[in-house]
Amino acid sequence: MKQKTTGADIAHIVNAAHENAFERAGIYEKMENGTFENADIEKLRITDADFNKAIEAFANKDGKRQPIGFNK
């Protein structure tokens, strides 16, 4: 399936992949528990699976885009 994307869409996918990596590594949970250390993210890598999950979530949204600019 071919889908039109904008630079903002790509930035959204990258940010979502980053969040997926944090979730996978338990970073958010460690932050909530107060056990997070910088070493927790020093070795963290965003994987293909993180990107694939983000792309799948993007592709499965309803497909309706908000108009750009002001509506009259």
mmCIF file of C-alpha atoms in Angstrom, residues 44-67:
data_model
loop_
_atom_site.group_PDB
_atom_site.id
_atom_site.type_symbol
_atom_site.label_atom_id
_atom_site.label_comp_id
_atom_site.label_asym_id
_atom_site.label_seq_id
_atom_site.Cartn_x
_atom_site.Cartn_y
_atom_site.Cartn_z
ATOM 1 C CA LEU A 44 19.567 1.856 23.869
ATOM 2 C CA ARG A 45 19.100 1.436 20.125
ATOM 3 C CA ILE A 46 15.997 1.988 18.060
ATOM 4 C CA THR A 47 15.388 -1.296 16.250
ATOM 5 C CA ASP A 48 13.634 -2.252 13.036
ATOM 6 C CA ALA A 49 10.815 -3.610 15.188
ATOM 7 C CA ASP A 50 10.401 -0.179 16.833
ATOM 8 C CA PHE A 51 10.137 1.472 13.407
ATOM 9 C CA ASN A 52 7.838 -1.216 12.021
ATOM 10 C CA LYS A 53 5.478 -0.780 14.983
ATOM 11 C CA ALA A 54 5.459 2.999 14.426
ATOM 12 C CA ILE A 55 4.883 2.638 10.677
ATOM 13 C CA GLU A 56 2.080 0.140 11.245
ATOM 14 C CA ALA A 57 0.375 2.482 13.707
ATOM 15 C CA PHE A 58 0.702 5.338 11.210
ATOM 16 C CA ALA A 59 -0.654 3.246 8.334
ATOM 17 C CA ASN A 60 -3.627 2.064 10.405
ATOM 18 C CA LYS A 61 -4.883 5.499 11.393
ATOM 19 C CA ASP A 62 -8.172 6.513 9.819
ATOM 20 C CA GLY A 63 -6.476 8.325 6.929
ATOM 21 C CA LYS A 64 -8.283 11.593 7.488
ATOM 22 C CA ARG A 65 -5.981 14.583 7.445
ATOM 23 C CA GLN A 66 -6.809 17.874 9.010
ATOM 24 C CA PRO A 67 -6.816 20.748 6.541
#
